[in-house]
């Protein structure tokens, strides 16, 4: 069971590396490490497929929230090829977290993400 649990935690760690990558080349590399070829990302604001489009969604988040970082809140839970976790978008200066959500991911055989279904639990007005 621990090796199986590590699979989910490793995938989520790579996911956050991608979301927290600020430079385009680092972001592209992190997205390729986290997502399988042809992988997708869907939340209430986006529905994209492929590394380039996923990197674009991440870049847009950084443009909208400069100086913020994504962090895991709570534990990663998983079974079979599916895991779920919650996160916050944290201001690196004052520690506030105006955006929070929960994601469900499915994994490909190589441990990279095949799909993400994201839910926004807290969003500031006008965002």
mmCIF file of N, CA and C in Angstrom:
data_model
loop_
_atom_site.group_PDB
_atom_site.id
_atom_site.type_symbol
_atom_site.label_atom_id
_atom_site.label_comp_id
_atom_site.label_asym_id
_atom_site.label_seq_id
_atom_site.Cartn_x
_atom_site.Cartn_y
_atom_site.Cartn_z
ATOM 1 N N UNK A 1 0.809 -1.208 0.000
ATOM 2 C CA UNK A 1 0.000 0.000 0.000
ATOM 3 C C UNK A 1 0.852 1.273 0.000
ATOM 4 N N UNK A 2 1.960 1.386 0.743
ATOM 5 C CA UNK A 2 2.734 2.628 0.715
ATOM 6 C C UNK A 2 3.237 2.999 -0.684
ATOM 7 N N UNK A 3 3.674 2.031 -1.467
ATOM 8 C CA UNK A 3 4.146 2.341 -2.820
ATOM 9 C C UNK A 3 3.009 2.915 -3.646
ATOM 10 N N UNK A 4 1.800 2.356 -3.465
ATOM 11 C CA UNK A 4 0.641 2.848 -4.197
ATOM 12 C C UNK A 4 0.323 4.280 -3.750
ATOM 13 N N UNK A 5 0.373 4.548 -2.462
ATOM 14 C CA UNK A 5 0.134 5.882 -1.927
ATOM 15 C C UNK A 5 1.175 6.852 -2.468
ATOM 16 N N UNK A 6 2.442 6.429 -2.539
ATOM 17 C CA UNK A 6 3.497 7.271 -3.086
ATOM 18 C C UNK A 6 3.187 7.670 -4.524
ATOM 19 N N UNK A 7 2.562 6.805 -5.274
ATOM 20 C CA UNK A 7 2.210 7.100 -6.661
ATOM 21 C C UNK A 7 1.319 8.333 -6.744
ATOM 22 N N UNK A 8 0.315 8.413 -5.877
ATOM 23 C CA UNK A 8 -0.587 9.560 -5.867
ATOM 24 C C UNK A 8 0.143 10.811 -5.399
ATOM 25 N N UNK A 9 0.907 10.678 -4.318
ATOM 26 C CA UNK A 9 1.614 11.835 -3.781
ATOM 27 C C UNK A 9 2.661 12.348 -4.764
ATOM 28 N N UNK A 10 3.334 11.468 -5.468
ATOM 29 C CA UNK A 10 4.309 11.886 -6.480
ATOM 30 C C UNK A 10 3.623 12.634 -7.621
ATOM 31 N N UNK A 11 2.487 12.126 -8.064
ATOM 32 C CA UNK A 11 1.751 12.787 -9.142
ATOM 33 C C UNK A 11 1.292 14.177 -8.709
ATOM 34 N N UNK A 12 0.808 14.289 -7.492
ATOM 35 C CA UNK A 12 0.344 15.588 -6.993
ATOM 36 C C UNK A 12 1.524 16.536 -6.791
ATOM 37 N N UNK A 13 2.644 16.030 -6.359
ATOM 38 C CA UNK A 13 3.840 16.864 -6.227
ATOM 39 C C UNK A 13 4.255 17.438 -7.571
ATOM 40 N N UNK A 14 4.269 16.620 -8.611
ATOM 41 C CA UNK A 14 4.601 17.099 -9.958
ATOM 42 C C UNK A 14 3.561 18.109 -10.450
ATOM 43 N N UNK A 15 2.299 17.880 -10.098
ATOM 44 C CA UNK A 15 1.210 18.795 -10.453
ATOM 45 C C UNK A 15 1.488 20.183 -9.877
ATOM 46 N N UNK A 16 1.847 20.241 -8.604
ATOM 47 C CA UNK A 16 2.137 21.539 -7.982
ATOM 48 C C UNK A 16 3.419 22.158 -8.527
ATOM 49 N N UNK A 17 4.393 21.353 -8.891
ATOM 50 C CA UNK A 17 5.593 21.895 -9.535
ATOM 51 C C UNK A 17 5.211 22.612 -10.825
ATOM 52 N N UNK A 18 4.297 22.020 -11.582
ATOM 53 C CA UNK A 18 3.844 22.655 -12.824
ATOM 54 C C UNK A 18 3.084 23.946 -12.528
ATOM 55 N N UNK A 19 2.164 23.898 -11.589
ATOM 56 C CA UNK A 19 1.366 25.087 -11.280
ATOM 57 C C UNK A 19 2.210 26.207 -10.680
ATOM 58 N N UNK A 20 3.306 25.888 -10.049
ATOM 59 C CA UNK A 20 4.141 26.919 -9.424
ATOM 60 C C UNK A 20 5.319 27.348 -10.292
ATOM 61 N N UNK A 21 5.463 26.781 -11.474
ATOM 62 C CA UNK A 21 6.540 27.176 -12.385
ATOM 63 C C UNK A 21 6.184 28.507 -13.033
ATOM 64 N N UNK A 22 7.058 29.479 -12.892
ATOM 65 C CA UNK A 22 6.751 30.827 -13.385
ATOM 66 C C UNK A 22 7.388 31.134 -14.735
ATOM 67 N N UNK A 23 8.499 30.541 -15.035
ATOM 68 C CA UNK A 23 9.176 30.789 -16.303
ATOM 69 C C UNK A 23 8.630 29.828 -17.368
ATOM 70 N N UNK A 24 8.416 30.321 -18.585
ATOM 71 C CA UNK A 24 7.805 29.478 -19.628
ATOM 72 C C UNK A 24 8.513 28.150 -19.875
ATOM 73 N N UNK A 25 9.841 28.149 -19.948
ATOM 74 C CA UNK A 25 10.548 26.887 -20.218
ATOM 75 C C UNK A 25 10.420 25.922 -19.042
ATOM 76 N N UNK A 26 10.547 26.439 -17.824
ATOM 77 C CA UNK A 26 10.392 25.583 -16.642
ATOM 78 C C UNK A 26 8.968 25.049 -16.558
ATOM 79 N N UNK A 27 8.002 25.895 -16.908
ATOM 80 C CA UNK A 27 6.599 25.479 -16.886
ATOM 81 C C UNK A 27 6.356 24.371 -17.907
ATOM 82 N N UNK A 28 6.859 24.535 -19.122
ATOM 83 C CA UNK A 28 6.679 23.518 -20.166
ATOM 84 C C UNK A 28 7.281 22.187 -19.731
ATOM 85 N N UNK A 29 8.459 22.233 -19.141
ATOM 86 C CA UNK A 29 9.119 21.008 -18.668
ATOM 87 C C UNK A 29 8.315 20.365 -17.535
ATOM 88 N N UNK A 30 7.827 21.176 -16.605
ATOM 89 C CA UNK A 30 7.065 20.651 -15.472
ATOM 90 C C UNK A 30 5.726 20.073 -15.919
ATOM 91 N N UNK A 31 5.070 20.727 -16.880
ATOM 92 C CA UNK A 31 3.799 20.210 -17.394
ATOM 93 C C UNK A 31 4.026 18.863 -18.074
ATOM 94 N N UNK A 32 5.094 18.750 -18.857
ATOM 95 C CA UNK A 32 5.394 17.477 -19.534
ATOM 96 C C UNK A 32 5.708 16.372 -18.535
ATOM 97 N N UNK A 33 6.334 16.731 -17.412
ATOM 98 C CA UNK A 33 6.633 15.734 -16.379
ATOM 99 C C UNK A 33 5.380 15.320 -15.620
ATOM 100 N N UNK A 34 4.419 16.231 -15.485
ATOM 101 C CA UNK A 34 3.222 15.958 -14.681
ATOM 102 C C UNK A 34 2.106 15.296 -15.485
ATOM 103 N N UNK A 35 1.912 15.731 -16.741
ATOM 104 C CA UNK A 35 0.790 15.260 -17.545
ATOM 105 C C UNK A 35 1.237 14.304 -18.633
ATOM 106 N N UNK A 36 0.454 13.283 -18.873
ATOM 107 C CA UNK A 36 0.664 12.378 -20.003
ATOM 108 C C UNK A 36 0.411 13.146 -21.299
ATOM 109 N N UNK A 37 1.008 12.691 -22.376
ATOM 110 C CA UNK A 37 0.729 13.272 -23.687
ATOM 111 C C UNK A 37 -0.774 13.157 -23.939
ATOM 112 N N UNK A 38 -1.399 14.233 -24.343
ATOM 113 C CA UNK A 38 -2.837 14.216 -24.578
ATOM 114 C C UNK A 38 -3.657 14.370 -23.313
ATOM 115 N N UNK A 39 -2.988 14.626 -22.190
ATOM 116 C CA UNK A 39 -3.695 14.819 -20.927
ATOM 117 C C UNK A 39 -4.531 16.088 -20.954
ATOM 118 N N UNK A 40 -5.471 16.160 -20.034
ATOM 119 C CA UNK A 40 -6.373 17.302 -20.021
ATOM 120 C C UNK A 40 -6.549 17.927 -18.658
ATOM 121 N N UNK A 41 -7.124 19.127 -18.679
ATOM 122 C CA UNK A 41 -7.414 19.878 -17.453
ATOM 123 C C UNK A 41 -8.761 20.557 -17.646
ATOM 124 N N UNK A 42 -9.685 20.319 -16.712
ATOM 125 C CA UNK A 42 -11.008 20.927 -16.762
ATOM 126 C C UNK A 42 -11.358 21.479 -15.392
ATOM 127 N N UNK A 43 -11.755 22.746 -15.367
ATOM 128 C CA UNK A 43 -12.327 23.350 -14.160
ATOM 129 C C UNK A 43 -13.430 24.292 -14.629
ATOM 130 N N UNK A 44 -14.096 25.039 -13.737
ATOM 131 C CA UNK A 44 -15.187 25.899 -14.202
ATOM 132 C C UNK A 44 -14.756 26.987 -15.198
ATOM 133 N N UNK A 45 -13.455 27.296 -15.253
ATOM 134 C CA UNK A 45 -12.976 28.373 -16.113
ATOM 135 C C UNK A 45 -12.209 27.892 -17.338
ATOM 136 N N UNK A 46 -11.875 26.618 -17.397
ATOM 137 C CA UNK A 46 -11.032 26.105 -18.482
ATOM 138 C C UNK A 46 -11.384 24.660 -18.807
ATOM 139 N N UNK A 47 -11.179 24.311 -20.065
ATOM 140 C CA UNK A 47 -11.332 22.925 -20.515
ATOM 141 C C UNK A 47 -10.342 22.745 -21.659
ATOM 142 N N UNK A 48 -9.155 22.245 -21.332
ATOM 143 C CA UNK A 48 -8.073 22.185 -22.314
ATOM 144 C C UNK A 48 -7.459 20.790 -22.366
ATOM 145 N N UNK A 49 -6.789 20.521 -23.495
ATOM 146 C CA UNK A 49 -6.115 19.249 -23.701
ATOM 147 C C UNK A 49 -4.735 19.539 -24.280
ATOM 148 N N UNK A 50 -3.755 18.805 -23.797
ATOM 149 C CA UNK A 50 -2.408 18.921 -24.323
ATOM 150 C C UNK A 50 -1.522 19.814 -23.482
ATOM 151 N N UNK A 51 -0.237 19.527 -23.537
ATOM 152 C CA UNK A 51 0.735 20.240 -22.704
ATOM 153 C C UNK A 51 0.729 21.744 -22.944
ATOM 154 N N UNK A 52 0.678 22.163 -24.188
ATOM 155 C CA UNK A 52 0.736 23.591 -24.499
ATOM 156 C C UNK A 52 -0.464 24.338 -23.927
ATOM 157 N N UNK A 53 -1.644 23.772 -24.084
ATOM 158 C CA UNK A 53 -2.849 24.433 -23.569
ATOM 159 C C UNK A 53 -2.868 24.442 -22.037
ATOM 160 N N UNK A 54 -2.420 23.364 -21.413
ATOM 161 C CA UNK A 54 -2.355 23.320 -19.947
ATOM 162 C C UNK A 54 -1.379 24.377 -19.453
ATOM 163 N N UNK A 55 -0.212 24.473 -20.088
ATOM 164 C CA UNK A 55 0.766 25.509 -19.711
ATOM 165 C C UNK A 55 0.167 26.898 -19.873
ATOM 166 N N UNK A 56 -0.676 27.092 -20.874
ATOM 167 C CA UNK A 56 -1.335 28.375 -21.079
ATOM 168 C C UNK A 56 -2.285 28.726 -19.948
ATOM 169 N N UNK A 57 -3.031 27.751 -19.455
ATOM 170 C CA UNK A 57 -3.934 27.981 -18.325
ATOM 171 C C UNK A 57 -3.125 28.360 -17.081
ATOM 172 N N UNK A 58 -2.026 27.676 -16.863
ATOM 173 C CA UNK A 58 -1.178 27.968 -15.707
ATOM 174 C C UNK A 58 -0.586 29.372 -15.835
ATOM 175 N N UNK A 59 -0.117 29.733 -17.024
ATOM 176 C CA UNK A 59 0.435 31.079 -17.235
ATOM 177 C C UNK A 59 -0.617 32.144 -16.955
ATOM 178 N N UNK A 60 -1.850 31.909 -17.387
ATOM 179 C CA UNK A 60 -2.930 32.866 -17.150
ATOM 180 C C UNK A 60 -3.206 33.040 -15.662
ATOM 181 N N UNK A 61 -3.120 31.958 -14.905
ATOM 182 C CA UNK A 61 -3.318 32.054 -13.454
ATOM 183 C C UNK A 61 -2.239 32.924 -12.818
ATOM 184 N N UNK A 62 -0.993 32.771 -13.283
ATOM 185 C CA UNK A 62 0.101 33.588 -12.749
ATOM 186 C C UNK A 62 -0.045 35.057 -13.146
ATOM 187 N N UNK A 63 -0.587 35.313 -14.332
ATOM 188 C CA UNK A 63 -0.823 36.695 -14.749
ATOM 189 C C UNK A 63 -1.909 37.336 -13.902
ATOM 190 N N UNK A 64 -2.939 36.563 -13.571
ATOM 191 C CA UNK A 64 -4.042 37.095 -12.776
ATOM 192 C C UNK A 64 -3.658 37.242 -11.308
ATOM 193 N N UNK A 65 -2.781 36.361 -10.808
ATOM 194 C CA UNK A 65 -2.389 36.364 -9.398
ATOM 195 C C UNK A 65 -0.865 36.367 -9.278
ATOM 196 N N UNK A 66 -0.209 37.480 -9.666
ATOM 197 C CA UNK A 66 1.259 37.526 -9.544
ATOM 198 C C UNK A 66 1.675 37.483 -8.076
ATOM 199 N N UNK A 67 2.762 36.766 -7.797
ATOM 200 C CA UNK A 67 3.249 36.682 -6.425
ATOM 201 C C UNK A 67 2.507 35.679 -5.565
ATOM 202 N N UNK A 68 1.740 34.799 -6.191
ATOM 203 C CA UNK A 68 0.998 33.770 -5.474
ATOM 204 C C UNK A 68 1.571 32.403 -5.832
ATOM 205 N N UNK A 69 1.382 31.443 -4.928
ATOM 206 C CA UNK A 69 1.825 30.070 -5.165
ATOM 207 C C UNK A 69 0.717 29.107 -4.740
ATOM 208 N N UNK A 70 0.635 27.998 -5.448
ATOM 209 C CA UNK A 70 -0.328 26.956 -5.111
ATOM 210 C C UNK A 70 0.280 26.036 -4.064
ATOM 211 N N UNK A 71 -0.517 25.664 -3.061
ATOM 212 C CA UNK A 71 -0.028 24.711 -2.064
ATOM 213 C C UNK A 71 -1.140 23.731 -1.695
ATOM 214 N N UNK A 72 -0.701 22.530 -1.396
ATOM 215 C CA UNK A 72 -1.590 21.457 -0.969
ATOM 216 C C UNK A 72 -2.137 21.763 0.414
ATOM 217 N N UNK A 73 -3.417 21.479 0.619
ATOM 218 C CA UNK A 73 -4.010 21.563 1.955
ATOM 219 C C UNK A 73 -4.588 20.184 2.265
ATOM 220 N N UNK A 74 -4.160 19.594 3.331
ATOM 221 C CA UNK A 74 -4.649 18.271 3.687
ATOM 222 C C UNK A 74 -3.894 17.163 2.976
ATOM 223 N N UNK A 75 -4.472 16.003 3.057
ATOM 224 C CA UNK A 75 -3.839 14.791 2.530
ATOM 225 C C UNK A 75 -4.307 14.493 1.116
ATOM 226 N N UNK A 76 -3.483 13.771 0.393
ATOM 227 C CA UNK A 76 -3.854 13.236 -0.908
ATOM 228 C C UNK A 76 -4.489 11.875 -0.662
ATOM 229 N N UNK A 77 -5.673 11.667 -1.216
ATOM 230 C CA UNK A 77 -6.356 10.381 -1.085
ATOM 231 C C UNK A 77 -6.487 9.761 -2.470
ATOM 232 N N UNK A 78 -6.269 8.454 -2.545
ATOM 233 C CA UNK A 78 -6.373 7.826 -3.844
ATOM 234 C C UNK A 78 -6.768 6.367 -3.781
ATOM 235 N N UNK A 79 -7.288 5.902 -4.891
ATOM 236 C CA UNK A 79 -7.541 4.479 -5.110
ATOM 237 C C UNK A 79 -7.536 4.241 -6.611
ATOM 238 N N UNK A 80 -7.207 3.030 -6.977
ATOM 239 C CA UNK A 80 -7.079 2.653 -8.385
ATOM 240 C C UNK A 80 -6.208 3.678 -9.105
ATOM 241 N N UNK A 81 -6.707 4.296 -10.154
ATOM 242 C CA UNK A 81 -5.945 5.301 -10.890
ATOM 243 C C UNK A 81 -6.451 6.722 -10.620
ATOM 244 N N UNK A 82 -7.132 6.915 -9.493
ATOM 245 C CA UNK A 82 -7.773 8.188 -9.184
ATOM 246 C C UNK A 82 -7.311 8.709 -7.831
ATOM 247 N N UNK A 83 -7.095 10.027 -7.761
ATOM 248 C CA UNK A 83 -6.735 10.663 -6.490
ATOM 249 C C UNK A 83 -7.475 11.991 -6.378
ATOM 250 N N UNK A 84 -7.640 12.433 -5.136
ATOM 251 C CA UNK A 84 -8.246 13.742 -4.902
ATOM 252 C C UNK A 84 -7.446 14.467 -3.839
ATOM 253 N N UNK A 85 -7.498 15.792 -3.915
ATOM 254 C CA UNK A 85 -6.765 16.629 -2.971
ATOM 255 C C UNK A 85 -7.329 18.041 -3.031
ATOM 256 N N UNK A 86 -6.998 18.820 -2.027
ATOM 257 C CA UNK A 86 -7.421 20.220 -1.972
ATOM 258 C C UNK A 86 -6.194 21.107 -1.967
ATOM 259 N N UNK A 87 -6.386 22.351 -2.370
ATOM 260 C CA UNK A 87 -5.278 23.283 -2.510
ATOM 261 C C UNK A 87 -5.742 24.709 -2.231
ATOM 262 N N UNK A 88 -4.767 25.585 -2.026
ATOM 263 C CA UNK A 88 -5.015 27.010 -1.889
ATOM 264 C C UNK A 88 -4.025 27.766 -2.769
ATOM 265 N N UNK A 89 -4.426 28.941 -3.189
ATOM 266 C CA UNK A 89 -3.542 29.859 -3.900
ATOM 267 C C UNK A 89 -3.155 30.936 -2.888
ATOM 268 N N UNK A 90 -1.874 30.945 -2.500
ATOM 269 C CA UNK A 90 -1.408 31.730 -1.356
ATOM 270 C C UNK A 90 -0.557 32.911 -1.799
ATOM 271 N N UNK A 91 -0.850 34.072 -1.236
ATOM 272 C CA UNK A 91 -0.036 35.262 -1.438
ATOM 273 C C UNK A 91 1.275 35.064 -0.690
ATOM 274 N N UNK A 92 2.387 35.112 -1.405
ATOM 275 C CA UNK A 92 3.685 34.831 -0.791
ATOM 276 C C UNK A 92 4.158 35.936 0.145
ATOM 277 N N UNK A 93 3.515 37.114 0.103
ATOM 278 C CA UNK A 93 3.909 38.205 0.997
ATOM 279 C C UNK A 93 3.125 38.170 2.303
ATOM 280 N N UNK A 94 1.796 38.118 2.211
ATOM 281 C CA UNK A 94 1.004 38.208 3.447
ATOM 282 C C UNK A 94 0.357 36.893 3.881
ATOM 283 N N UNK A 95 0.501 35.833 3.092
ATOM 284 C CA UNK A 95 -0.031 34.529 3.484
ATOM 285 C C UNK A 95 -1.522 34.350 3.258
ATOM 286 N N UNK A 96 -2.189 35.366 2.725
ATOM 287 C CA UNK A 96 -3.626 35.213 2.466
ATOM 288 C C UNK A 96 -3.837 34.205 1.342
ATOM 289 N N UNK A 97 -4.998 33.579 1.355
ATOM 290 C CA UNK A 97 -5.315 32.562 0.346
ATOM 291 C C UNK A 97 -6.721 32.824 -0.191
ATOM 292 N N UNK A 98 -6.846 33.749 -1.153
ATOM 293 C CA UNK A 98 -8.167 34.121 -1.644
ATOM 294 C C UNK A 98 -8.851 33.065 -2.521
ATOM 295 N N UNK A 99 -8.063 32.128 -3.050
ATOM 296 C CA UNK A 99 -8.627 31.100 -3.923
ATOM 297 C C UNK A 99 -8.291 29.730 -3.344
ATOM 298 N N UNK A 100 -9.281 28.848 -3.356
ATOM 299 C CA UNK A 100 -9.074 27.480 -2.888
ATOM 300 C C UNK A 100 -9.926 26.554 -3.742
ATOM 301 N N UNK A 101 -9.478 25.311 -3.828
ATOM 302 C CA UNK A 101 -10.229 24.357 -4.622
ATOM 303 C C UNK A 101 -9.897 22.925 -4.273
ATOM 304 N N UNK A 102 -10.559 22.033 -4.974
ATOM 305 C CA UNK A 102 -10.340 20.597 -4.834
ATOM 306 C C UNK A 102 -10.260 20.010 -6.226
ATOM 307 N N UNK A 103 -9.339 19.084 -6.423
ATOM 308 C CA UNK A 103 -9.143 18.473 -7.726
ATOM 309 C C UNK A 103 -9.209 16.956 -7.619
ATOM 310 N N UNK A 104 -9.688 16.349 -8.687
ATOM 311 C CA UNK A 104 -9.694 14.901 -8.832
ATOM 312 C C UNK A 104 -8.878 14.604 -10.080
ATOM 313 N N UNK A 105 -7.868 13.745 -9.941
ATOM 314 C CA UNK A 105 -7.022 13.405 -11.076
ATOM 315 C C UNK A 105 -7.112 11.915 -11.370
ATOM 316 N N UNK A 106 -6.951 11.576 -12.637
ATOM 317 C CA UNK A 106 -6.769 10.177 -13.022
ATOM 318 C C UNK A 106 -5.366 10.055 -13.593
ATOM 319 N N UNK A 107 -4.745 8.929 -13.331
ATOM 320 C CA UNK A 107 -3.366 8.715 -13.725
ATOM 321 C C UNK A 107 -3.259 7.709 -14.866
ATOM 322 N N UNK A 108 -2.293 7.962 -15.710
ATOM 323 C CA UNK A 108 -1.933 7.010 -16.768
ATOM 324 C C UNK A 108 -1.044 5.935 -16.161
ATOM 325 N N UNK A 109 -0.749 4.923 -16.919
ATOM 326 C CA UNK A 109 0.073 3.819 -16.428
ATOM 327 C C UNK A 109 1.456 4.232 -15.971
ATOM 328 N N UNK A 110 2.001 5.305 -16.548
ATOM 329 C CA UNK A 110 3.338 5.765 -16.165
ATOM 330 C C UNK A 110 3.320 6.697 -14.957
ATOM 331 N N UNK A 111 2.141 6.923 -14.368
ATOM 332 C CA UNK A 111 2.034 7.755 -13.177
ATOM 333 C C UNK A 111 1.799 9.219 -13.464
ATOM 334 N N UNK A 112 1.836 9.591 -14.752
ATOM 335 C CA UNK A 112 1.529 10.985 -15.078
ATOM 336 C C UNK A 112 0.014 11.165 -15.153
ATOM 337 N N UNK A 113 -0.408 12.401 -15.079
ATOM 338 C CA UNK A 113 -1.832 12.728 -15.053
ATOM 339 C C UNK A 113 -2.441 12.577 -16.442
ATOM 340 N N UNK A 114 -3.567 11.909 -16.460
ATOM 341 C CA UNK A 114 -4.336 11.777 -17.695
ATOM 342 C C UNK A 114 -5.416 12.863 -17.730
ATOM 343 N N UNK A 115 -6.145 13.048 -16.621
ATOM 344 C CA UNK A 115 -7.184 14.077 -16.552
ATOM 345 C C UNK A 115 -7.187 14.732 -15.179
ATOM 346 N N UNK A 116 -7.602 15.986 -15.176
ATOM 347 C CA UNK A 116 -7.854 16.736 -13.946
ATOM 348 C C UNK A 116 -9.259 17.298 -14.045
ATOM 349 N N UNK A 117 -10.040 17.079 -12.997
ATOM 350 C CA UNK A 117 -11.338 17.724 -12.848
ATOM 351 C C UNK A 117 -11.222 18.619 -11.620
ATOM 352 N N UNK A 118 -11.213 19.930 -11.869
ATOM 353 C CA UNK A 118 -11.001 20.887 -10.791
ATOM 354 C C UNK A 118 -12.292 21.561 -10.369
ATOM 355 N N UNK A 119 -12.376 21.831 -9.074
ATOM 356 C CA UNK A 119 -13.518 22.524 -8.498
ATOM 357 C C UNK A 119 -12.999 23.709 -7.702
ATOM 358 N N UNK A 120 -13.623 24.876 -7.887
ATOM 359 C CA UNK A 120 -13.229 26.071 -7.163
ATOM 360 C C UNK A 120 -14.129 26.219 -5.948
ATOM 361 N N UNK A 121 -13.531 26.126 -4.775
ATOM 362 C CA UNK A 121 -14.297 26.193 -3.537
ATOM 363 C C UNK A 121 -14.393 27.597 -2.978
ATOM 364 N N UNK A 122 -13.389 28.443 -3.293
ATOM 365 C CA UNK A 122 -13.376 29.831 -2.814
ATOM 366 C C UNK A 122 -12.724 30.684 -3.906
ATOM 367 N N UNK A 123 -13.459 31.699 -4.354
ATOM 368 C CA UNK A 123 -12.963 32.599 -5.393
ATOM 369 C C UNK A 123 -13.352 34.019 -4.998
ATOM 370 N N UNK A 124 -12.420 34.968 -5.084
ATOM 371 C CA UNK A 124 -12.776 36.350 -4.739
ATOM 372 C C UNK A 124 -13.721 36.954 -5.780
ATOM 373 N N UNK A 125 -14.519 37.916 -5.360
ATOM 374 C CA UNK A 125 -15.400 38.615 -6.282
ATOM 375 C C UNK A 125 -14.585 39.250 -7.393
ATOM 376 N N UNK A 126 -15.068 39.149 -8.602
ATOM 377 C CA UNK A 126 -14.402 39.761 -9.740
ATOM 378 C C UNK A 126 -13.264 38.945 -10.336
ATOM 379 N N UNK A 127 -12.983 37.777 -9.775
ATOM 380 C CA UNK A 127 -11.879 36.966 -10.309
ATOM 381 C C UNK A 127 -12.339 36.107 -11.453
#
